[in-house]
Structures are given as structure tokens and as C-alpha cells.
C-alpha positions as a Markdown table, in Angstrom:
| # | Residue | x | y | z |
|---|---|---|---|---|
| 1 | Met | 83.3 | -11.9 | -73.9 |
| 2 | Pro | 81.0 | -8.8 | -74.1 |
| 3 | Ala | 77.8 | -9.1 | -76.0 |
| 4 | Leu | 78.4 | -6.3 | -78.7 |
| 5 | Ser | 75.2 | -6.7 | -80.3 |
| 6 | Pro | 71.8 | -8.4 | -79.5 |
| 7 | Thr | 72.2 | -11.1 | -81.8 |
| 8 | Met | 75.8 | -11.9 | -80.5 |
| 9 | Thr | 76.4 | -15.2 | -79.0 |
| 10 | Ser | 80.2 | -15.7 | -79.5 |
| 11 | Gly | 83.0 | -13.5 | -80.8 |
| 12 | Asn | 86.4 | -13.8 | -82.3 |
| 13 | Ile | 89.6 | -12.2 | -80.4 |
| 14 | Gly | 91.1 | -9.8 | -82.5 |
| 15 | Thr | 94.2 | -7.6 | -81.6 |
| 16 | Trp | 94.9 | -6.9 | -78.1 |
| 17 | Gln | 95.4 | -3.0 | -77.6 |
| 18 | Lys | 96.9 | -3.3 | -74.3 |
| 19 | Ala | 99.2 | -5.6 | -72.7 |
| 20 | Ala | 99.3 | -7.1 | -68.9 |
| 21 | Gly | 100.3 | -4.6 | -66.7 |
| 22 | Asp | 99.1 | -1.6 | -68.8 |
| 23 | Val | 96.7 | 0.7 | -67.0 |
| 24 | Ile | 93.3 | 1.3 | -68.6 |
| 25 | Ala | 91.1 | 4.4 | -68.0 |
| 26 | Pro | 87.5 | 4.5 | -69.1 |
| 27 | Gly | 87.1 | 4.6 | -73.0 |
| 28 | Asp | 90.4 | 3.3 | -73.8 |
| 29 | Val | 90.2 | 0.4 | -76.4 |
| 30 | Leu | 91.1 | -2.7 | -75.0 |
| 31 | Val | 90.9 | -5.3 | -77.8 |
| 32 | Glu | 89.3 | -5.8 | -81.1 |
| 33 | Ile | 86.4 | -8.1 | -81.4 |
| 34 | Glu | 84.8 | -9.7 | -84.5 |
| 35 | Thr | 80.8 | -10.3 | -84.2 |
| 36 | Asp | 78.2 | -11.8 | -86.4 |
| 37 | Lys | 77.9 | -8.1 | -87.5 |
| 38 | Ala | 81.2 | -6.2 | -87.6 |
| 39 | Gln | 84.6 | -5.8 | -86.4 |
| 40 | Met | 84.7 | -3.5 | -83.2 |
| 41 | Asp | 86.8 | -2.2 | -80.9 |
| 42 | Phe | 85.9 | -3.0 | -77.1 |
| 43 | Glu | 86.0 | 0.2 | -75.0 |
| 44 | Phe | 86.3 | -0.5 | -71.4 |
| 45 | Gln | 84.4 | 1.8 | -69.1 |
| 46 | Glu | 86.0 | 1.5 | -65.9 |
| 47 | Asp | 89.9 | 2.3 | -64.3 |
| 48 | Gly | 92.1 | -0.5 | -63.6 |
| 49 | Val | 95.1 | -2.7 | -64.6 |
| 50 | Leu | 94.9 | -5.6 | -67.0 |
| 51 | Ala | 96.5 | -8.2 | -65.0 |
| 52 | Lys | 96.6 | -11.0 | -67.2 |
| 53 | Ile | 95.1 | -12.0 | -70.7 |
| 54 | Leu | 93.1 | -15.4 | -70.7 |
| 55 | Lys | 92.0 | -15.3 | -74.7 |
| 56 | Glu | 94.7 | -14.5 | -76.9 |
| 57 | Ser | 95.0 | -12.8 | -80.2 |
| 58 | Gly | 93.3 | -15.6 | -82.8 |
| 59 | Glu | 91.2 | -17.2 | -80.5 |
| 60 | Lys | 87.7 | -18.2 | -82.3 |
| 61 | Asp | 84.1 | -18.6 | -81.4 |
| 62 | Val | 84.6 | -17.5 | -77.5 |
| 63 | Ala | 81.1 | -17.6 | -76.0 |
| 64 | Val | 79.5 | -14.3 | -74.9 |
| 65 | Gly | 80.3 | -14.3 | -70.9 |
| 66 | Asn | 83.3 | -16.5 | -71.1 |
| 67 | Pro | 86.3 | -14.9 | -69.3 |
| 68 | Ile | 89.2 | -13.3 | -71.7 |
| 69 | Ala | 91.2 | -11.3 | -69.3 |
| 70 | Val | 91.7 | -10.2 | -65.8 |
| 71 | Met | 91.2 | -6.5 | -64.3 |
| 72 | Val | 92.4 | -5.3 | -60.8 |
| 73 | Glu | 92.2 | -2.4 | -59.2 |
| 74 | Glu | 95.3 | 0.3 | -59.9 |
| 75 | Gly | 98.0 | -0.4 | -57.4 |
| 76 | Thr | 97.4 | -4.2 | -57.2 |
| 77 | Asp | 100.4 | -6.2 | -57.4 |
| 78 | Ile | 100.0 | -8.6 | -60.6 |
| 79 | Ala | 102.8 | -10.7 | -60.1 |
| 80 | Pro | 100.4 | -13.4 | -58.5 |
| 81 | Phe | 98.6 | -13.6 | -61.7 |
| 82 | Asp | 101.5 | -15.2 | -63.9 |
| 83 | Ser | 100.2 | -18.4 | -63.3 |
| 84 | Phe | 96.6 | -17.5 | -63.2 |
| 85 | Thr | 94.6 | -19.8 | -65.7 |
| 86 | Leu | 91.1 | -19.8 | -67.3 |
| 87 | Asp | 90.1 | -22.5 | -64.7 |
| 88 | Asp | 90.9 | -20.2 | -62.0 |
| 89 | Ala | 88.6 | -17.6 | -63.6 |
| 90 | Gly | 85.6 | -20.3 | -63.3 |
| 91 | Gly | 86.3 | -22.0 | -66.5 |
| 92 | Glu | 84.4 | -21.8 | -70.1 |
| 93 | Lys | 80.7 | -22.2 | -70.2 |
| 94 | Ala | 78.9 | -24.6 | -72.8 |
| 95 | Pro | 77.9 | -23.1 | -76.2 |
| 96 | Pro | 74.3 | -22.6 | -76.9 |
| 97 | Lys | 72.8 | -26.1 | -77.9 |
| 98 | Lys | 72.3 | -26.4 | -81.8 |
| 99 | Glu | 69.3 | -28.7 | -81.2 |
| 100 | Ser | 66.9 | -26.7 | -79.6 |
| 101 | Thr | 67.8 | -24.2 | -82.4 |
| 102 | Glu | 67.4 | -26.3 | -85.1 |
| 103 | Glu | 64.2 | -27.4 | -83.8 |
| 104 | Ala | 63.0 | -23.9 | -83.5 |
| 105 | Ala | 64.3 | -23.2 | -86.6 |
| 106 | Glu | 61.9 | -25.5 | -88.3 |
| 107 | Ser | 58.8 | -24.1 | -86.5 |
| 108 | Ser | 57.3 | -20.8 | -87.4 |
| 109 | Glu | 56.8 | -20.4 | -83.3 |
| 110 | Pro | 59.5 | -19.8 | -81.0 |
| 111 | Pro | 60.0 | -22.6 | -78.5 |
| 112 | Asp | 59.1 | -22.3 | -74.8 |
| 113 | Thr | 55.9 | -20.2 | -75.7 |
| 114 | Gly | 53.7 | -22.6 | -73.6 |
| 115 | Ser | 51.4 | -23.2 | -76.5 |
| 116 | Lys | 50.7 | -27.0 | -77.7 |
| 117 | Thr | 52.7 | -26.4 | -81.1 |
| 118 | Ser | 56.0 | -24.8 | -79.4 |
| 119 | Pro | 58.7 | -27.2 | -80.0 |
| 120 | Ser | 59.4 | -27.4 | -76.1 |
| 121 | Thr | 56.1 | -29.0 | -75.8 |
| 122 | Leu | 55.8 | -31.6 | -78.3 |
| 123 | Pro | 55.5 | -35.2 | -77.0 |
| 124 | Lys | 58.9 | -36.9 | -76.0 |
| 125 | Asp | 58.0 | -39.9 | -77.6 |
| 126 | Ala | 57.5 | -38.4 | -81.4 |
| 127 | Pro | 59.3 | -39.9 | -83.7 |
| 128 | Lys | 62.7 | -38.3 | -84.5 |
| 129 | Glu | 65.1 | -39.0 | -87.4 |
| 130 | Glu | 68.1 | -41.1 | -86.5 |
| 131 | Ile | 71.0 | -38.9 | -85.9 |
| 132 | Pro | 74.4 | -40.1 | -87.0 |
| 133 | Glu | 77.0 | -40.5 | -83.9 |
| 134 | Ala | 78.9 | -37.4 | -83.8 |
| 135 | Lys | 82.6 | -38.0 | -84.5 |
| 136 | Glu | 85.7 | -35.7 | -83.6 |
| 137 | Ser | 87.2 | -33.8 | -86.6 |
| 138 | Glu | 90.6 | -34.1 | -87.2 |
| 139 | Ser | 92.7 | -31.1 | -86.4 |
| 140 | Thr | 96.0 | -29.8 | -87.8 |
| 141 | Gly | 97.0 | -28.5 | -84.4 |
| 142 | Gly | 97.1 | -24.8 | -86.4 |
| 143 | Arg | 96.4 | -21.8 | -84.4 |
| 144 | Leu | 92.9 | -20.3 | -85.3 |
| 145 | Gln | 93.2 | -16.9 | -87.2 |
| 146 | Thr | 90.5 | -14.4 | -87.0 |
| 147 | Ser | 89.9 | -12.1 | -90.1 |
| 148 | Leu | 92.4 | -9.6 | -88.4 |
| 149 | Asp | 94.9 | -12.0 | -88.8 |
| 150 | Arg | 94.0 | -13.0 | -92.3 |
| 151 | Gln | 94.5 | -9.3 | -93.1 |
| 152 | Pro | 96.5 | -6.8 | -91.9 |
| 153 | Ser | 96.2 | -4.4 | -89.4 |
| 154 | Leu | 95.8 | -1.0 | -90.6 |
| 155 | Ser | 94.5 | 2.8 | -89.4 |
| 156 | Pro | 91.1 | 3.9 | -90.5 |
| 157 | Ser | 92.4 | 6.5 | -92.7 |
| 158 | Ala | 94.3 | 3.6 | -94.7 |
| 159 | Lys | 91.4 | 1.8 | -94.7 |
| 160 | Ala | 89.4 | 4.4 | -96.4 |
| 161 | Leu | 92.2 | 4.8 | -99.0 |
| 162 | Ala | 92.5 | 1.5 | -100.0 |
| 163 | Leu | 88.8 | 1.0 | -100.4 |
| 164 | Glu | 88.8 | 4.5 | -102.8 |
| 165 | Arg | 91.8 | 3.3 | -105.1 |
| 166 | Gly | 91.0 | -0.6 | -104.9 |
| 167 | Val | 94.2 | -1.7 | -103.1 |
| 168 | Pro | 94.4 | -5.2 | -102.1 |
| 169 | Ile | 95.6 | -4.7 | -98.4 |
| 170 | Lys | 97.0 | -8.2 | -98.1 |
| 171 | Gln | 99.4 | -7.3 | -100.7 |
| 172 | Val | 100.6 | -4.4 | -99.1 |
| 173 | Lys | 103.5 | -4.5 | -96.5 |
| 174 | Gly | 102.8 | -2.3 | -93.4 |
| 175 | Thr | 105.7 | -0.2 | -92.1 |
| 176 | Gly | 103.8 | 1.0 | -88.8 |
| 177 | Pro | 104.0 | -0.5 | -85.4 |
| 178 | Gly | 103.8 | -4.2 | -85.4 |
| 179 | Gly | 103.2 | -4.2 | -89.1 |
| 180 | Arg | 100.7 | -2.2 | -89.3 |
| 181 | Val | 99.7 | -0.8 | -92.8 |
| 182 | Thr | 99.5 | 3.1 | -92.7 |
| 183 | Lys | 97.8 | 5.5 | -95.1 |
| 184 | Gln | 101.5 | 6.2 | -96.7 |
| 185 | Asp | 101.9 | 2.4 | -97.3 |
| 186 | Ile | 98.9 | 2.5 | -99.4 |
| 187 | Glu | 99.9 | 5.7 | -101.2 |
| 188 | Lys | 103.4 | 4.2 | -102.0 |
| 189 | Phe | 101.8 | 0.8 | -103.1 |
| 190 | Lys | 102.7 | -0.2 | -106.6 |
| 191 | Pro | 100.9 | -3.4 | -107.7 |
| 192 | Ala | 102.9 | -6.4 | -109.1 |
| 193 | Ser | 102.6 | -7.5 | -112.6 |
| 194 | Ser | 100.3 | -9.8 | -113.3 |
| 195 | Pro | 101.5 | -13.5 | -113.9 |
| 196 | Ala | 100.5 | -15.1 | -116.8 |
| 197 | Pro | 97.8 | -17.7 | -116.7 |
| 198 | Ala | 98.3 | -21.0 | -115.3 |
| 199 | Ala | 99.0 | -23.6 | -118.0 |
| 200 | Ala | 96.5 | -26.3 | -118.0 |
| 201 | Gly | 97.0 | -28.9 | -115.1 |
| 202 | Gly | 98.9 | -26.3 | -113.3 |
| 203 | Ala | 98.2 | -24.1 | -110.4 |
| 204 | Pro | 94.7 | -22.5 | -110.2 |
| 205 | Ser | 94.5 | -19.1 | -111.6 |
| 206 | Tyr | 92.0 | -17.9 | -108.4 |
| 207 | Glu | 92.1 | -16.9 | -105.0 |
| 208 | Asp | 89.5 | -18.2 | -102.4 |
| 209 | Ile | 88.8 | -15.6 | -100.0 |
| 210 | Pro | 87.4 | -16.5 | -96.6 |
| 211 | Ala | 84.1 | -14.9 | -95.9 |
| 212 | Ser | 84.2 | -12.6 | -93.1 |
| 213 | Ser | 81.5 | -12.9 | -90.0 |
| 214 | Met | 79.9 | -9.6 | -91.6 |
| 215 | Arg | 80.0 | -10.7 | -94.9 |
| 216 | Lys | 78.1 | -14.1 | -94.0 |
| 217 | Thr | 75.4 | -11.8 | -92.1 |
| 218 | Ile | 75.2 | -9.5 | -95.1 |
| 219 | Ala | 74.5 | -12.6 | -97.5 |
| 220 | Asn | 72.3 | -14.4 | -94.7 |
| 221 | Arg | 70.0 | -11.3 | -94.4 |
| 222 | Leu | 69.6 | -9.9 | -97.8 |
| 223 | Gln | 69.2 | -13.7 | -99.3 |
| 224 | Gln | 66.4 | -13.8 | -96.4 |
| 225 | Ser | 64.9 | -10.3 | -97.9 |
| 226 | Met | 64.7 | -11.7 | -101.3 |
| 227 | Asn | 63.0 | -15.1 | -100.4 |
| 228 | Gln | 60.9 | -13.7 | -98.1 |
| 229 | Asn | 59.7 | -10.3 | -99.0 |
| 230 | Pro | 57.8 | -9.9 | -102.2 |
| 231 | His | 59.8 | -7.1 | -103.7 |
| 232 | Tyr | 57.8 | -4.7 | -106.6 |
| 233 | Phe | 59.4 | -1.7 | -108.0 |
| 234 | Val | 58.1 | 1.8 | -108.7 |
| 235 | Ala | 60.5 | 4.1 | -110.4 |
| 236 | Ala | 60.2 | 7.9 | -111.4 |
| 237 | Thr | 62.3 | 10.8 | -113.0 |
| 238 | Val | 62.6 | 13.6 | -110.5 |
| 239 | Ser | 63.8 | 17.2 | -111.3 |
| 240 | Val | 66.3 | 18.7 | -109.0 |
| 241 | Ser | 67.1 | 22.0 | -110.5 |
| 242 | Lys | 65.3 | 23.8 | -107.9 |
| 243 | Met | 66.7 | 21.8 | -104.9 |
| 244 | Leu | 70.5 | 22.1 | -106.4 |
| 245 | Lys | 69.8 | 26.2 | -106.6 |
| 246 | Leu | 68.3 | 26.2 | -103.0 |
| 247 | Arg | 71.2 | 23.8 | -101.9 |
| 248 | Gln | 73.8 | 26.3 | -103.4 |
| 249 | Ala | 72.0 | 29.3 | -101.8 |
| 250 | Leu | 71.9 | 28.0 | -98.2 |
| 251 | Asn | 75.7 | 26.9 | -98.9 |
| 252 | Thr | 76.6 | 30.3 | -99.7 |
| 253 | Ser | 75.2 | 31.8 | -96.8 |
| 254 | Ala | 76.2 | 29.6 | -94.2 |
| 255 | Asp | 79.6 | 31.0 | -93.7 |
| 256 | Gly | 81.2 | 27.5 | -93.3 |
| 257 | Lys | 79.0 | 26.2 | -90.7 |
| 258 | Tyr | 77.6 | 23.5 | -92.6 |
| 259 | Lys | 77.9 | 21.9 | -96.1 |
| 260 | Leu | 74.6 | 20.5 | -97.5 |
| 261 | Ser | 74.7 | 17.5 | -100.2 |
| 262 | Leu | 72.0 | 16.6 | -102.3 |
| 263 | Asn | 71.5 | 13.6 | -100.4 |
| 264 | Asp | 70.7 | 15.4 | -96.9 |
| 265 | Phe | 67.6 | 16.9 | -99.1 |
| 266 | Leu | 66.6 | 13.7 | -100.2 |
| 267 | Ile | 66.7 | 11.9 | -96.7 |
| 268 | Lys | 64.7 | 14.9 | -95.7 |
| 269 | Ala | 62.2 | 14.3 | -98.6 |
| 270 | Cys | 61.7 | 10.6 | -97.7 |
| 271 | Ala | 60.7 | 11.7 | -94.2 |
| 272 | Val | 58.5 | 14.1 | -95.6 |
| 273 | Ala | 56.8 | 11.4 | -97.9 |
| 274 | Cys | 56.8 | 9.1 | -95.2 |
| 275 | Lys | 54.5 | 11.3 | -92.9 |
| 276 | Lys | 51.9 | 11.9 | -95.7 |
| 277 | Val | 52.0 | 8.0 | -96.5 |
| 278 | Pro | 52.5 | 6.3 | -93.2 |
| 279 | Ala | 51.7 | 3.0 | -94.3 |
| 280 | Val | 55.3 | 3.2 | -95.7 |
| 281 | Asn | 56.8 | 3.8 | -92.8 |
| 282 | Ser | 55.9 | 0.1 | -91.3 |
| 283 | Ser | 57.2 | -3.2 | -90.8 |
| 284 | Trp | 56.0 | -6.8 | -91.1 |
| 285 | Arg | 56.1 | -8.2 | -87.5 |
| 286 | Glu | 55.1 | -11.5 | -85.7 |
| 287 | Ile | 53.7 | -10.7 | -82.2 |
| 288 | Asp | 52.8 | -13.6 | -80.0 |
| 289 | Gly | 52.2 | -15.8 | -82.8 |
| 290 | Gln | 50.0 | -13.3 | -84.5 |
| 291 | Met | 51.2 | -11.4 | -87.8 |
| 292 | Val | 50.9 | -7.7 | -87.5 |
| 293 | Ile | 51.7 | -4.4 | -89.5 |
| 294 | Arg | 53.7 | -2.2 | -87.2 |
| 295 | Gln | 53.2 | 1.6 | -88.4 |
| 296 | Tyr | 55.7 | 3.9 | -86.8 |
| 297 | Asn | 55.1 | 7.3 | -85.6 |
| 298 | Thr | 58.8 | 8.8 | -86.1 |
| 299 | Val | 61.0 | 8.3 | -89.3 |
| 300 | Asp | 64.2 | 6.7 | -88.8 |
| 301 | Val | 66.0 | 6.7 | -92.0 |
| 302 | Ser | 68.9 | 4.6 | -92.6 |
| 303 | Val | 71.5 | 5.7 | -95.0 |
| 304 | Ala | 73.7 | 3.2 | -97.0 |
| 305 | Val | 77.4 | 3.5 | -96.5 |
| 306 | Ala | 79.9 | 1.3 | -98.0 |
| 307 | Thr | 83.0 | 0.2 | -95.8 |
| 308 | Pro | 86.1 | -1.4 | -96.1 |
| 309 | Ile | 84.2 | -4.5 | -94.4 |
| 310 | Gly | 80.9 | -4.6 | -96.2 |
| 311 | Leu | 77.7 | -2.4 | -96.5 |
| 312 | Met | 76.4 | -0.7 | -93.2 |
| 313 | Thr | 73.3 | 1.4 | -92.7 |
| 314 | Pro | 73.8 | 3.8 | -89.8 |
| 315 | Ile | 70.6 | 5.6 | -88.6 |
| 316 | Val | 69.6 | 9.1 | -88.8 |
| 317 | Lys | 66.7 | 9.0 | -86.0 |
| 318 | Gly | 63.5 | 11.5 | -85.9 |
| 319 | Val | 64.1 | 13.1 | -89.6 |
| 320 | Glu | 60.6 | 14.6 | -89.7 |
| 321 | Gly | 61.9 | 16.8 | -86.8 |
| 322 | Leu | 65.3 | 17.9 | -88.0 |
| 323 | Gly | 66.7 | 20.6 | -89.8 |
| 324 | Leu | 68.9 | 20.0 | -93.0 |
| 325 | Ser | 72.1 | 21.2 | -91.1 |
| 326 | Ser | 71.1 | 18.7 | -88.6 |
| 327 | Ile | 70.7 | 15.8 | -91.0 |
| 328 | Ser | 74.2 | 16.8 | -92.6 |
| 329 | Ser | 76.3 | 16.7 | -89.8 |
| 330 | Gln | 74.9 | 13.4 | -88.6 |
| 331 | Val | 75.4 | 11.8 | -92.0 |
| 332 | Lys | 79.0 | 13.1 | -92.2 |
| 333 | Asp | 79.5 | 11.6 | -88.3 |
| 334 | Leu | 77.8 | 8.2 | -89.1 |
| 335 | Gly | 79.5 | 7.7 | -92.2 |
| 336 | Lys | 82.7 | 8.4 | -91.0 |
| 337 | Arg | 82.7 | 6.3 | -88.1 |
| 338 | Ala | 81.1 | 3.5 | -90.1 |
| 339 | Arg | 84.0 | 3.5 | -92.3 |
| 340 | Asp | 86.4 | 3.2 | -89.3 |
| 341 | Gly | 84.6 | 0.6 | -87.6 |
| 342 | Lys | 83.3 | 2.7 | -84.6 |
| 343 | Leu | 79.5 | 2.4 | -84.6 |
| 344 | Lys | 77.6 | 1.4 | -81.6 |
| 345 | Pro | 74.9 | -1.6 | -82.6 |
| 346 | Glu | 71.9 | 0.8 | -81.7 |
| 347 | Glu | 73.5 | 3.5 | -84.4 |
| 348 | Tyr | 72.9 | 0.7 | -87.1 |
| 349 | Gln | 70.3 | -1.9 | -86.0 |
| 350 | Gly | 66.7 | -0.7 | -86.5 |
| 351 | Gly | 65.6 | 2.3 | -88.8 |
| 352 | Thr | 62.2 | 2.3 | -90.6 |
| 353 | Phe | 63.1 | 3.0 | -94.2 |
| 354 | Thr | 66.4 | 3.1 | -96.1 |
| 355 | Ile | 68.0 | 5.3 | -99.1 |
| 356 | Ser | 70.7 | 4.1 | -100.9 |
| 357 | Asn | 72.5 | 6.6 | -103.0 |
| 358 | Met | 75.0 | 5.9 | -105.9 |
| 359 | Gly | 74.8 | 9.2 | -107.4 |
| 360 | Met | 78.4 | 9.7 | -106.9 |
| 361 | Asn | 79.1 | 7.3 | -109.4 |
| 362 | Ala | 78.2 | 9.1 | -112.7 |
| 363 | Ala | 77.9 | 5.8 | -114.6 |
| 364 | Ile | 74.9 | 5.1 | -112.9 |
| 365 | Asp | 71.5 | 6.2 | -114.2 |
| 366 | Arg | 69.4 | 3.5 | -112.1 |
| 367 | Phe | 69.2 | 0.6 | -109.9 |
| 368 | Thr | 67.1 | -1.2 | -107.9 |
| 369 | Ala | 68.1 | -2.0 | -104.0 |
| 370 | Val | 67.3 | -5.0 | -101.8 |
| 371 | Ile | 64.8 | -4.1 | -98.9 |
| 372 | Asn | 66.5 | -3.7 | -95.4 |
| 373 | Pro | 64.5 | -6.2 | -93.3 |
| 374 | Pro | 62.2 | -5.8 | -91.4 |
| 375 | Gln | 61.7 | -2.6 | -93.0 |
| 376 | Ala | 59.3 | -2.7 | -95.8 |
| 377 | Gly | 61.0 | 0.2 | -98.4 |
| 378 | Ile | 64.2 | 1.2 | -99.6 |
| 379 | Leu | 64.9 | 4.1 | -102.1 |
| 380 | Ala | 67.7 | 3.9 | -104.6 |
| 381 | Val | 69.1 | 7.1 | -106.2 |
| 382 | Gly | 71.1 | 7.5 | -109.2 |
| 383 | Thr | 73.2 | 9.9 | -110.8 |
| 384 | Thr | 72.2 | 13.4 | -111.8 |
| 385 | Lys | 71.8 | 14.2 | -115.5 |
| 386 | Lys | 71.3 | 17.1 | -117.6 |
| 387 | Val | 68.2 | 16.6 | -119.5 |
| 388 | Ala | 67.4 | 19.0 | -122.6 |
| 389 | Ile | 63.7 | 20.4 | -122.2 |
| 390 | Pro | 62.0 | 22.0 | -125.3 |
| 391 | Ser | 59.8 | 25.0 | -124.6 |
| 392 | Ser | 58.1 | 27.3 | -126.6 |
| 393 | Thr | 58.3 | 31.5 | -126.1 |
| 394 | Glu | 57.3 | 34.3 | -128.2 |
| 395 | Asp | 60.5 | 34.4 | -129.6 |
| 396 | Gly | 60.2 | 30.9 | -131.0 |
| 397 | Asn | 61.1 | 27.4 | -129.8 |
| 398 | Arg | 64.2 | 27.1 | -127.3 |
| 399 | Val | 65.7 | 24.2 | -125.3 |
| 400 | Glu | 66.2 | 24.6 | -121.3 |
| 401 | Trp | 68.7 | 22.4 | -119.6 |
| 402 | Asp | 66.8 | 20.2 | -116.5 |
| 403 | Asp | 68.9 | 18.5 | -113.8 |
| 404 | Gln | 67.3 | 15.1 | -113.4 |
| 405 | Val | 67.6 | 12.0 | -111.2 |
| 406 | Val | 66.1 | 8.7 | -111.7 |
| 407 | Val | 64.8 | 6.9 | -108.3 |
| 408 | Thr | 63.5 | 3.7 | -107.9 |
| 409 | Ala | 61.7 | 2.6 | -104.7 |
| 410 | Ser | 61.7 | -1.1 | -103.7 |
| 411 | Phe | 58.4 | -2.2 | -101.7 |
| 412 | Asp | 57.3 | -5.2 | -99.6 |
| 413 | His | 54.0 | -6.1 | -101.2 |
| 414 | Lys | 53.1 | -8.0 | -98.1 |
| 415 | Val | 52.9 | -4.5 | -96.1 |
| 416 | Ile | 52.2 | -2.1 | -99.1 |
| 417 | Asp | 50.0 | -2.2 | -102.0 |
| 418 | Gly | 51.0 | -1.1 | -105.3 |
| 419 | Ala | 48.8 | 2.0 | -105.3 |
| 420 | Val | 50.2 | 3.0 | -101.9 |
| 421 | Gly | 53.7 | 2.3 | -103.1 |
| 422 | Gly | 52.9 | 4.9 | -106.2 |
| 423 | Glu | 51.3 | 7.4 | -103.8 |
| 424 | Trp | 54.5 | 7.4 | -101.9 |
| 425 | Ile | 56.8 | 8.1 | -104.9 |
| 426 | Arg | 54.2 | 10.8 | -106.3 |
| 427 | Glu | 54.4 | 12.6 | -102.5 |
| 428 | Phe | 58.3 | 12.1 | -102.9 |
| 429 | Lys | 58.3 | 13.7 | -106.3 |
| 430 | Lys | 56.3 | 16.6 | -105.3 |
| 431 | Val | 58.4 | 17.8 | -102.4 |
| 432 | Val | 61.7 | 17.3 | -104.3 |
| 433 | Glu | 60.6 | 19.2 | -107.2 |
| 434 | Asn | 59.0 | 22.2 | -104.7 |
| 435 | Pro | 61.7 | 22.1 | -101.8 |
| 436 | Leu | 60.2 | 24.7 | -100.0 |
| 437 | Glu | 57.4 | 22.3 | -99.1 |
| 438 | Met | 60.1 | 21.0 | -96.7 |
| 439 | Leu | 59.3 | 24.0 | -94.3 |
| 440 | Leu | 55.6 | 23.4 | -94.2 |
């Protein structure tokens, strides 16, 4: 079982894309694995032949490092591996001990640091709460299911279309190979008529949907952010009329080489503001038992992207040194691979500042966003509205129309004081309303 993220300790086996006897080339997808953060394809990086699958689809909580399959060199006779077992491969290692983890979780200091207060150095005769005797849980003998079993297999294009149209994938019957749901299945889907409400005492009128590992991770991180990071919010109305005119001029002269969006400009504006107010481009850290504020020299902007399995934040790195066309191409590429579940861990873990743009929804004037820890700031962008601006001229009074956006920044008060957050919003507003300053 490969470690597909730094925090991964175990994973669930999804659909095997290769069968015993298949030849594997570097880059081929071997198996789908559900981690604590996402559902990912495991791409094999060597030549060989899949001789034996040791962990079938549906196996749950397989510890990192445990054998899941046998690979041999091409040309090797795989017949002797028909009776090969997990024990022949060295067996399974025990899962991580929960006792030390729980002990460390209760302490603000990591275990085994060598200090007198770390959990591992506390006196062995210290009083402990009596722990009830462990009892083996009853099992139905049923086969464990991964999220891939609970939800039909579907192509990336079908995922995106189902998300766009709000189609319940569990109700779609797949016509592709192995029951795979295709884009055509989503397009042809017609929802069944809603049943009448259940009578009192009858069947429940709801459905309990098991939370995926990805959903649990999102819930834990955002709950932790709200509990541990004292949020405060700073909002501003920003004119984007000049920026939209510049965007139109650049796209017209691009000859199809690029197509800039308003969000590309706003990402660049965030980087400019972070360089002018570097205190915002920081995070709260604990290093060797001491709390520090880590201030970054580069601006890596995480861009919130809605995917079929939950919100992800792929990172555009070094934005302060990138041009608008480069930012645009990276955002398009990262967004597509995020929706298809093809991102690598290093492409969505990290970042120094986040932008969340819901401007494509005309119903949203403004909203507030939850900080993405350990970052200290996130910008929420509403939709563009035309606002009438009265003006006086020699010919009398008249009305001009201005394109405006309401932006709301969320800051961590542990790291960023209110005055500093206000200064950042001012610099952001200044560069957005005078977009040529991005060239300076």
C-alpha cells in the first residue's frame, strides 16, 4: 500500500484497473485508492507484470506498507503465483498504536521530544484511568465496501456533468464496461417521480449517506479552523470596470493563445497585496515547542475548486513572479485535474493564501469563507454587479454604470491584527481598480 499523502496511514482498495497477467508500463493506473484526503489513481512507475492481487477491491483500512499485489519482471511465468498468499509476502503489519496517539493528542507537545513534559517521558507509575476490557465486535460477515462500491464507477466527464446538473449518481444505471457510468448515461437520466411522504409509523422519509474519508477530513479541518483560529472579517466593494476592459483587450489580441478570466486577475492582485503587506502571507506554527509566525517569501495561492467528492484547493505557486497567461493556464489545468481526481498531494497541500470565488453564481452578492489552516487569510469573492453612479458634468447630472464586486477577507487574529487586515484590503482594492499597477 503506497503512501499517497504525508498524513496517510492506511487506505481503502477501490477498483483494480489491471488483472493478474496484465503487462504494466510506467504511468499505467494500477488501482484506485481512497485515502484520508481524496480518491486517487495509483500510477505504477516501473515495467512489469501483475502476477497476483493480494488485496481485492473493497478491502478497507489497509496499512501503508502492507502488500497488496505481486509484480514480476516481464517474461516471468506467473503460474506458480496462483497459490501465493499474503503470508507468503511477509504478512500484514500491525496498525499504528492508538494509545500513544491518544496520549499525544491530549498534550500540546509531541511525544518522544526528550523533554520532561512529553508523553513518552511521563512516570510509568503515574495514575491512569481504568480502561475497560476490549471486546470483539460482532460481525455480519459481509464484505467491506469502499466509497467506490457505494457509488457506481464513472468517467471524469460524467462526474463533472453530474455535479453540474445535480444528478444523483447512485440512481444512474451505467451502460459502460463493468457498469461504468458514462457521460451519455448522465445526459439520458430522468429522475423518478417523488414518492409520497411516508405515513406516520411507516418507512423513514430520509436517506443516511455514509461520509467518505474526504468528507470527514474536510469536516475535521474546517471545524478545527473555526475552533482554533479567531476569525475576523473585512469587506470592501471594489470596482472592476478597468480590469474587465483590460481583460477584454488582452483576450482580443491573444489570437487564441490564452483566454483570461476575472479570477486570474484577482489571483495576481492577491499576490501583489501579499507582497506589499507580507504579514498576511504568514502562518501560525509550533517549532520545537515554541510558537512562531512563519512569514513566506513567495506567494503560493490556493484556489478553491468544487469537485464531485468535495472542495479542493490546488495551488498556483510563486504567483508574484507569474504573468497572467501563465496563471490562467495553471488554474485551468489544476481545476480540471482536481475535478477528475488526478491531483498529486504536493499540488493541493500547502499554499500561503487562499481565494474562493463564487462569482459565477449571479445570486451570490457576498459571502464569508473559513480559513484554510495553517494559512492565516482567505478572500471570498462575490458576483459582479452593475451599479449606477451619479455624476455631474457641464451638461448636467447623469448616471454612469460601474462593474463592482464585493470581496470579504477572513483573517486569523492570532497572526494578523485588524489594522493589518484593513491595510491588505486597501492594497488589494488599489491594484484591482488600477490593474496596470500589476506591471510595476
